[in-house]
Amino acid sequence: MQNFDNINQTRLTSEIAVYDSGVGGISFLPTVRRLLPAERFVYYGDLANAPYGDRSQDFIIERAREIVAFFRKRGVKALVIACNTATSAAAATLRAENPDLPIFGMEPAIHLAVKRGEKRIIMLATELTAHGEKLRRLLTAEAGTAEIVTIACPGLMELIETNLIKGETAAIKEYLQAKLLPQLTEDCAVVLGCTHYIFLRGLLPQLFPGLRLYDGNLGTAQNLRRRLAQAGLLCLDEGQSAAEELPCFGLPPEKFAAYLQLASSLKY
Ligand code: DGL
């Protein structure tokens, strides 16, 4: 656990950095802005190097270092890895190398689903998350609580990046049906273990009515608020620092705006 109790108070109004391999982390922004309305955020979508799910752990760690260096130059006060894959691959390394920067990650919401009493849970994730050590530990911790099936979804991130916003949902529906139908039972829950898949909150209930969905957005936002408050780094005065503007890097501005709008319309 990092100790950032002594971080300089002048950093109070600095930005909070959020990054992902592409548009996935945008799904986190409405939740975190609602919970921390006085904070300013800056977003990086590393589309030039996506998808992360098909990359090696070493590659993702290298990219994470470069992105942290970029954000450090801006003087951000905290970093959120709004990507399950990069959290699994790089969060521990980043924390060890940046003990003065509060770093938050994205967890598949398996524990939340178990706590809500789910007995059969299907976890959708990228290849790298599905085969990572972090998930293995998470599943070991929940052993015996529920039946948990992990499904790796190579190619799904790309469909969400390119097709979803254009309303071209046929290929996505076909993909989801092929992956989920063999595993779905009557009383089933799905954990969206990749931030891109959170954008499927509109489509999944259309395909599978009654399916309960879980993701890690609220948990991460709550953790961020709690830890910033403990460190005296939480902006409380909305009038002073709340900003409509949300700088974005790595993604075309119109794509960022379109997915931000889509994210704001998602139903929980
Ligand atoms: N959005 C990412 C995640 O949460 C990764 C998608 C990808 O680049 O493969 O895992």
CSV table of C-alpha atoms and ligand atoms in Angstrom, one decimal:
chain,number,residue,atom,x,y,z
A,1,MET,CA,0.0,0.0,0.0
A,2,GLN,CA,1.4,3.4,-0.9
A,3,ASN,CA,1.7,6.1,1.7
A,4,PHE,CA,0.9,9.5,0.4
A,5,ASP,CA,0.0,11.2,3.6
A,6,ASN,CA,2.6,13.9,3.2
A,7,ILE,CA,1.9,15.0,-0.3
A,8,ASN,CA,2.3,18.7,-0.8
A,9,GLN,CA,-1.1,20.4,-0.2
A,10,THR,CA,-0.5,22.7,-3.1
A,11,ARG,CA,-1.4,19.8,-5.3
A,12,LEU,CA,-5.0,19.9,-4.1
A,13,THR,CA,-6.4,21.5,-7.2
A,14,SER,CA,-4.2,19.6,-9.7
A,15,GLU,CA,-5.8,17.3,-12.3
A,16,ILE,CA,-6.5,13.6,-11.8
A,17,ALA,CA,-5.2,11.5,-14.6
A,18,VAL,CA,-7.2,8.7,-16.1
A,19,TYR,CA,-6.0,6.3,-18.9
A,20,ASP,CA,-6.9,3.3,-20.9
A,21,SER,CA,-5.9,1.7,-24.1
A,22,GLY,CA,-8.7,3.5,-25.9
A,23,VAL,CA,-12.2,4.6,-25.2
A,24,GLY,CA,-12.9,2.0,-22.4
A,25,GLY,CA,-11.8,4.3,-19.6
A,26,ILE,CA,-14.2,7.0,-20.8
A,27,SER,CA,-17.0,4.8,-19.3
A,28,PHE,CA,-15.5,5.6,-15.9
A,29,LEU,CA,-15.6,9.4,-16.3
A,30,PRO,CA,-19.4,10.1,-15.6
A,31,THR,CA,-19.3,8.0,-12.5
A,32,VAL,CA,-16.1,9.6,-11.1
A,33,ARG,CA,-17.2,13.1,-12.0
A,34,ARG,CA,-20.5,12.5,-10.2
A,35,LEU,CA,-18.7,11.3,-7.1
A,36,LEU,CA,-16.0,14.0,-7.2
A,37,PRO,CA,-17.7,16.9,-8.7
A,38,ALA,CA,-15.1,19.5,-7.8
A,39,GLU,CA,-12.2,17.6,-9.4
A,40,ARG,CA,-10.5,18.2,-12.7
A,41,PHE,CA,-9.7,15.2,-14.9
A,42,VAL,CA,-7.4,14.6,-17.9
A,43,TYR,CA,-7.8,11.5,-20.1
A,44,TYR,CA,-5.4,9.5,-22.2
A,45,GLY,CA,-6.6,6.8,-24.6
A,46,ASP,CA,-3.6,4.9,-25.8
A,47,LEU,CA,-5.2,4.0,-29.1
A,48,ALA,CA,-1.9,3.9,-31.0
A,49,ASN,CA,-0.9,0.9,-29.0
A,50,ALA,CA,-4.3,-0.8,-28.6
A,51,PRO,CA,-5.5,-3.4,-28.0
A,52,TYR,CA,-3.7,-4.1,-24.7
A,53,GLY,CA,-5.4,-7.4,-24.3
A,54,ASP,CA,-3.3,-8.9,-27.1
A,55,ARG,CA,0.0,-7.4,-25.9
A,56,SER,CA,2.7,-8.8,-23.5
A,57,GLN,CA,2.9,-7.7,-19.9
A,58,ASP,CA,6.3,-6.1,-20.6
A,59,PHE,CA,4.9,-4.0,-23.4
A,60,ILE,CA,2.1,-2.7,-21.2
A,61,ILE,CA,4.5,-1.9,-18.4
A,62,GLU,CA,6.7,0.1,-20.8
A,63,ARG,CA,3.6,2.0,-22.1
A,64,ALA,CA,2.4,2.6,-18.5
A,65,ARG,CA,5.8,4.2,-17.6
A,66,GLU,CA,5.6,6.5,-20.6
A,67,ILE,CA,2.1,7.5,-19.8
A,68,VAL,CA,3.0,8.2,-16.2
A,69,ALA,CA,5.9,10.3,-17.3
A,70,PHE,CA,3.6,12.3,-19.6
A,71,PHE,CA,1.1,12.9,-16.7
A,72,ARG,CA,3.8,13.7,-14.3
A,73,LYS,CA,4.9,16.6,-16.5
A,74,ARG,CA,1.4,18.0,-16.2
A,75,GLY,CA,1.7,17.7,-12.4
A,76,VAL,CA,-1.3,15.5,-11.8
A,77,LYS,CA,-2.1,14.6,-8.2
A,78,ALA,CA,-3.3,11.0,-8.8
A,79,LEU,CA,-3.6,8.5,-11.5
A,80,VAL,CA,-6.4,6.1,-12.3
A,81,ILE,CA,-5.6,3.1,-14.6
A,82,ALA,CA,-9.2,2.8,-16.0
A,83,CYS,CA,-8.2,-0.4,-17.7
A,84,ASN,CA,-8.4,-3.9,-16.2
A,85,THR,CA,-5.7,-5.2,-18.4
A,86,ALA,CA,-3.2,-2.5,-17.6
A,87,THR,CA,-4.1,-2.7,-13.9
A,88,SER,CA,-3.4,-6.4,-14.0
A,89,ALA,CA,-0.2,-6.1,-15.9
A,90,ALA,CA,1.4,-2.8,-14.6
A,91,ALA,CA,-0.2,-1.4,-11.5
A,92,ALA,CA,2.1,-3.0,-9.0
A,93,THR,CA,5.2,-1.9,-10.9
A,94,LEU,CA,3.9,1.6,-11.3
A,95,ARG,CA,3.1,1.9,-7.6
A,96,ALA,CA,6.6,0.6,-6.6
A,97,GLU,CA,8.2,3.1,-9.0
A,98,ASN,CA,6.1,6.1,-8.1
A,99,PRO,CA,5.6,6.0,-4.3
A,100,ASP,CA,4.6,9.7,-4.2
A,101,LEU,CA,1.8,9.4,-6.7
A,102,PRO,CA,-1.5,7.8,-5.6
A,103,ILE,CA,-2.3,5.2,-8.3
A,104,PHE,CA,-5.7,3.5,-8.5
A,105,GLY,CA,-6.6,0.5,-10.6
A,106,MET,CA,-9.7,-1.2,-12.0
A,107,GLU,CA,-10.8,-4.5,-10.5
A,108,PRO,CA,-13.3,-6.9,-12.1
A,109,ALA,CA,-16.3,-6.6,-9.8
A,110,ILE,CA,-16.4,-10.3,-8.8
A,111,HIS,CA,-16.4,-9.6,-5.1
A,112,LEU,CA,-19.3,-7.2,-5.5
A,113,ALA,CA,-21.3,-9.8,-7.4
A,114,VAL,CA,-20.6,-12.4,-4.8
A,115,LYS,CA,-21.6,-10.0,-2.0
A,116,ARG,CA,-24.9,-9.4,-3.8
A,117,GLY,CA,-25.5,-13.1,-3.6
A,118,GLU,CA,-24.8,-14.1,-7.2
A,119,LYS,CA,-24.2,-17.9,-7.4
A,120,ARG,CA,-23.2,-18.2,-11.1
A,121,ILE,CA,-21.0,-15.4,-12.5
A,122,ILE,CA,-19.6,-15.1,-16.0
A,123,MET,CA,-16.6,-12.8,-16.2
A,124,LEU,CA,-15.8,-11.2,-19.5
A,125,ALA,CA,-12.2,-10.0,-19.9
A,126,THR,CA,-9.4,-9.5,-22.3
A,127,GLU,CA,-6.9,-12.4,-22.9
A,128,LEU,CA,-4.3,-10.8,-20.8
A,129,THR,CA,-6.6,-10.2,-17.8
A,130,ALA,CA,-8.2,-13.6,-18.2
A,131,HIS,CA,-4.8,-15.3,-17.9
A,132,GLY,CA,-3.2,-12.9,-15.5
A,133,GLU,CA,-1.9,-13.6,-12.0
A,134,LYS,CA,-4.1,-10.9,-10.6
A,135,LEU,CA,-7.3,-12.6,-11.6
A,136,ARG,CA,-6.0,-15.9,-10.5
A,137,ARG,CA,-5.5,-14.4,-7.0
A,138,LEU,CA,-9.0,-12.8,-7.1
A,139,LEU,CA,-10.6,-16.1,-8.0
A,140,THR,CA,-8.7,-17.9,-5.3
A,141,ALA,CA,-10.0,-15.4,-2.8
A,142,GLU,CA,-13.6,-16.1,-3.9
A,143,ALA,CA,-13.2,-19.8,-4.1
A,144,GLY,CA,-16.2,-21.7,-2.9
A,145,THR,CA,-18.5,-18.6,-2.9
A,146,ALA,CA,-19.9,-18.9,-6.4
A,147,GLU,CA,-19.4,-20.6,-9.7
A,148,ILE,CA,-17.3,-18.3,-11.7
A,149,VAL,CA,-16.6,-18.8,-15.4
A,150,THR,CA,-14.0,-16.6,-17.1
A,151,ILE,CA,-14.5,-15.9,-20.8
A,152,ALA,CA,-11.7,-14.2,-22.8
A,153,CYS,CA,-13.0,-12.0,-25.5
A,154,PRO,CA,-10.3,-11.2,-28.1
A,155,GLY,CA,-11.6,-8.8,-30.8
A,156,LEU,CA,-14.5,-7.4,-28.7
A,157,MET,CA,-12.6,-4.3,-27.7
A,158,GLU,CA,-12.1,-3.5,-31.4
A,159,LEU,CA,-15.8,-3.9,-32.2
A,160,ILE,CA,-16.6,-1.5,-29.4
A,161,GLU,CA,-14.0,1.0,-30.6
A,162,THR,CA,-15.2,1.0,-34.2
A,163,ASN,CA,-18.8,-0.2,-34.5
A,164,LEU,CA,-20.7,0.7,-31.4
A,165,ILE,CA,-20.8,4.5,-31.7
A,166,LYS,CA,-21.9,4.2,-35.3
A,167,GLY,CA,-24.9,2.1,-34.2
A,168,GLU,CA,-23.5,-0.9,-36.1
A,169,THR,CA,-24.4,-3.5,-33.5
A,170,ALA,CA,-24.9,-6.6,-35.7
A,171,ALA,CA,-21.4,-8.0,-35.4
A,172,ILE,CA,-21.3,-7.2,-31.6
A,173,LYS,CA,-24.5,-9.0,-31.0
A,174,GLU,CA,-23.3,-12.0,-33.0
A,175,TYR,CA,-20.1,-12.0,-31.0
A,176,LEU,CA,-21.8,-11.8,-27.6
A,177,GLN,CA,-24.3,-14.5,-28.5
A,178,ALA,CA,-21.6,-16.9,-29.6
A,179,LYS,CA,-19.6,-16.3,-26.4
A,180,LEU,CA,-22.4,-16.1,-23.9
A,181,LEU,CA,-25.2,-18.4,-25.0
A,182,PRO,CA,-23.2,-21.6,-24.3
A,183,GLN,CA,-22.6,-20.4,-20.7
A,184,LEU,CA,-25.8,-18.6,-19.7
A,185,THR,CA,-28.2,-20.3,-17.3
A,186,GLU,CA,-31.4,-18.9,-16.0
A,187,ASP,CA,-30.0,-17.2,-13.0
A,188,CYS,CA,-26.8,-15.7,-14.1
A,189,ALA,CA,-24.7,-12.5,-13.6
A,190,VAL,CA,-22.1,-11.0,-15.9
A,191,VAL,CA,-19.0,-9.1,-14.6
A,192,LEU,CA,-17.7,-6.7,-17.2
A,193,GLY,CA,-14.0,-7.2,-16.6
A,194,CYS,CA,-12.8,-4.8,-19.2
A,195,THR,CA,-13.8,-1.1,-19.2
A,196,HIS,CA,-14.6,-1.2,-22.9
A,197,TYR,CA,-17.3,-3.8,-22.2
A,198,ILE,CA,-19.1,-1.4,-19.9
A,199,PHE,CA,-20.3,0.3,-23.0
A,200,LEU,CA,-22.4,-2.9,-23.6
A,201,ARG,CA,-24.6,-2.1,-20.7
A,202,GLY,CA,-27.2,-0.9,-23.3
A,203,LEU,CA,-26.9,-3.8,-25.6
A,204,LEU,CA,-26.6,-6.8,-23.2
A,205,PRO,CA,-30.0,-6.5,-21.6
A,206,GLN,CA,-31.6,-6.2,-25.1
A,207,LEU,CA,-30.0,-9.5,-26.0
A,208,PHE,CA,-30.4,-11.3,-22.6
A,209,PRO,CA,-33.3,-9.7,-20.7
A,210,GLY,CA,-32.9,-10.0,-16.9
A,211,LEU,CA,-29.2,-10.5,-17.0
A,212,ARG,CA,-27.5,-8.7,-14.0
A,213,LEU,CA,-24.4,-6.7,-14.8
A,214,TYR,CA,-21.5,-5.7,-12.6
A,215,ASP,CA,-18.5,-3.5,-13.2
A,216,GLY,CA,-15.7,-1.9,-11.2
A,217,ASN,CA,-16.4,1.8,-11.9
A,218,LEU,CA,-18.2,2.8,-8.7
A,219,GLY,CA,-15.8,0.9,-6.5
A,220,THR,CA,-12.8,2.5,-8.0
A,221,ALA,CA,-14.4,6.0,-7.8
A,222,GLN,CA,-15.3,5.4,-4.2
A,223,ASN,CA,-11.8,4.2,-3.4
A,224,LEU,CA,-10.3,7.3,-5.1
A,225,ARG,CA,-12.5,9.7,-3.1
A,226,ARG,CA,-11.8,7.9,0.2
A,227,ARG,CA,-8.0,7.9,-0.3
A,228,LEU,CA,-7.8,11.5,-1.6
A,229,ALA,CA,-9.9,12.6,1.4
A,230,GLN,CA,-7.6,10.7,3.8
A,231,ALA,CA,-4.6,12.4,2.2
A,232,GLY,CA,-6.2,15.9,2.3
A,233,LEU,CA,-6.1,16.0,-1.5
A,234,LEU,CA,-9.9,16.0,-2.2
A,235,CYS,CA,-11.3,19.1,-3.7
A,236,LEU,CA,-14.5,20.0,-2.0
A,237,ASP,CA,-15.4,23.4,-3.3
A,238,GLU,CA,-17.3,22.9,-6.5
A,239,GLY,CA,-17.4,26.5,-7.4
A,240,GLN,CA,-13.7,26.8,-7.3
A,241,SER,CA,-12.3,24.0,-9.4
A,242,ALA,CA,-15.1,22.2,-11.2
A,243,ALA,CA,-14.4,22.4,-14.9
A,244,GLU,CA,-16.6,21.4,-17.8
A,245,GLU,CA,-13.6,21.0,-19.9
A,246,LEU,CA,-11.9,17.6,-19.9
A,247,PRO,CA,-8.6,17.4,-21.9
A,248,CYS,CA,-8.1,14.3,-23.8
A,249,PHE,CA,-4.9,12.9,-25.5
A,250,GLY,CA,-4.4,9.9,-27.8
A,251,LEU,CA,-7.9,9.9,-29.2
A,252,PRO,CA,-9.6,12.2,-31.8
A,253,PRO,CA,-11.6,14.8,-29.9
A,254,GLU,CA,-14.9,13.9,-31.7
A,255,LYS,CA,-14.5,10.3,-30.8
A,256,PHE,CA,-13.8,11.2,-27.2
A,257,ALA,CA,-16.9,13.4,-27.1
A,258,ALA,CA,-19.1,10.8,-28.7
A,259,TYR,CA,-18.1,8.1,-26.2
A,260,LEU,CA,-18.3,10.5,-23.3
A,261,GLN,CA,-21.9,11.2,-24.3
A,262,LEU,CA,-22.6,7.4,-24.6
A,263,ALA,CA,-21.0,6.8,-21.2
A,264,SER,CA,-23.3,9.4,-19.6
A,265,SER,CA,-26.4,7.7,-21.0
A,266,LEU,CA,-25.5,4.2,-19.7
A,267,LYS,CA,-28.1,2.8,-17.2
A,268,TYR,CA,-27.0,1.2,-14.0
B,1,DGL,N1,-10.2,-1.4,-21.7
B,1,DGL,C1,-9.2,-2.3,-21.4
B,1,DGL,C2,-9.6,-3.2,-20.1
B,1,DGL,O1,-10.2,-2.7,-19.3
B,1,DGL,C3,-8.5,-3.1,-22.4
B,1,DGL,C4,-8.9,-3.3,-23.8
B,1,DGL,C5,-7.8,-3.7,-24.7
B,1,DGL,O2,-7.0,-2.7,-25.0
B,1,DGL,O3,-7.6,-4.8,-25.0
B,1,DGL,O4,-9.1,-4.3,-20.0
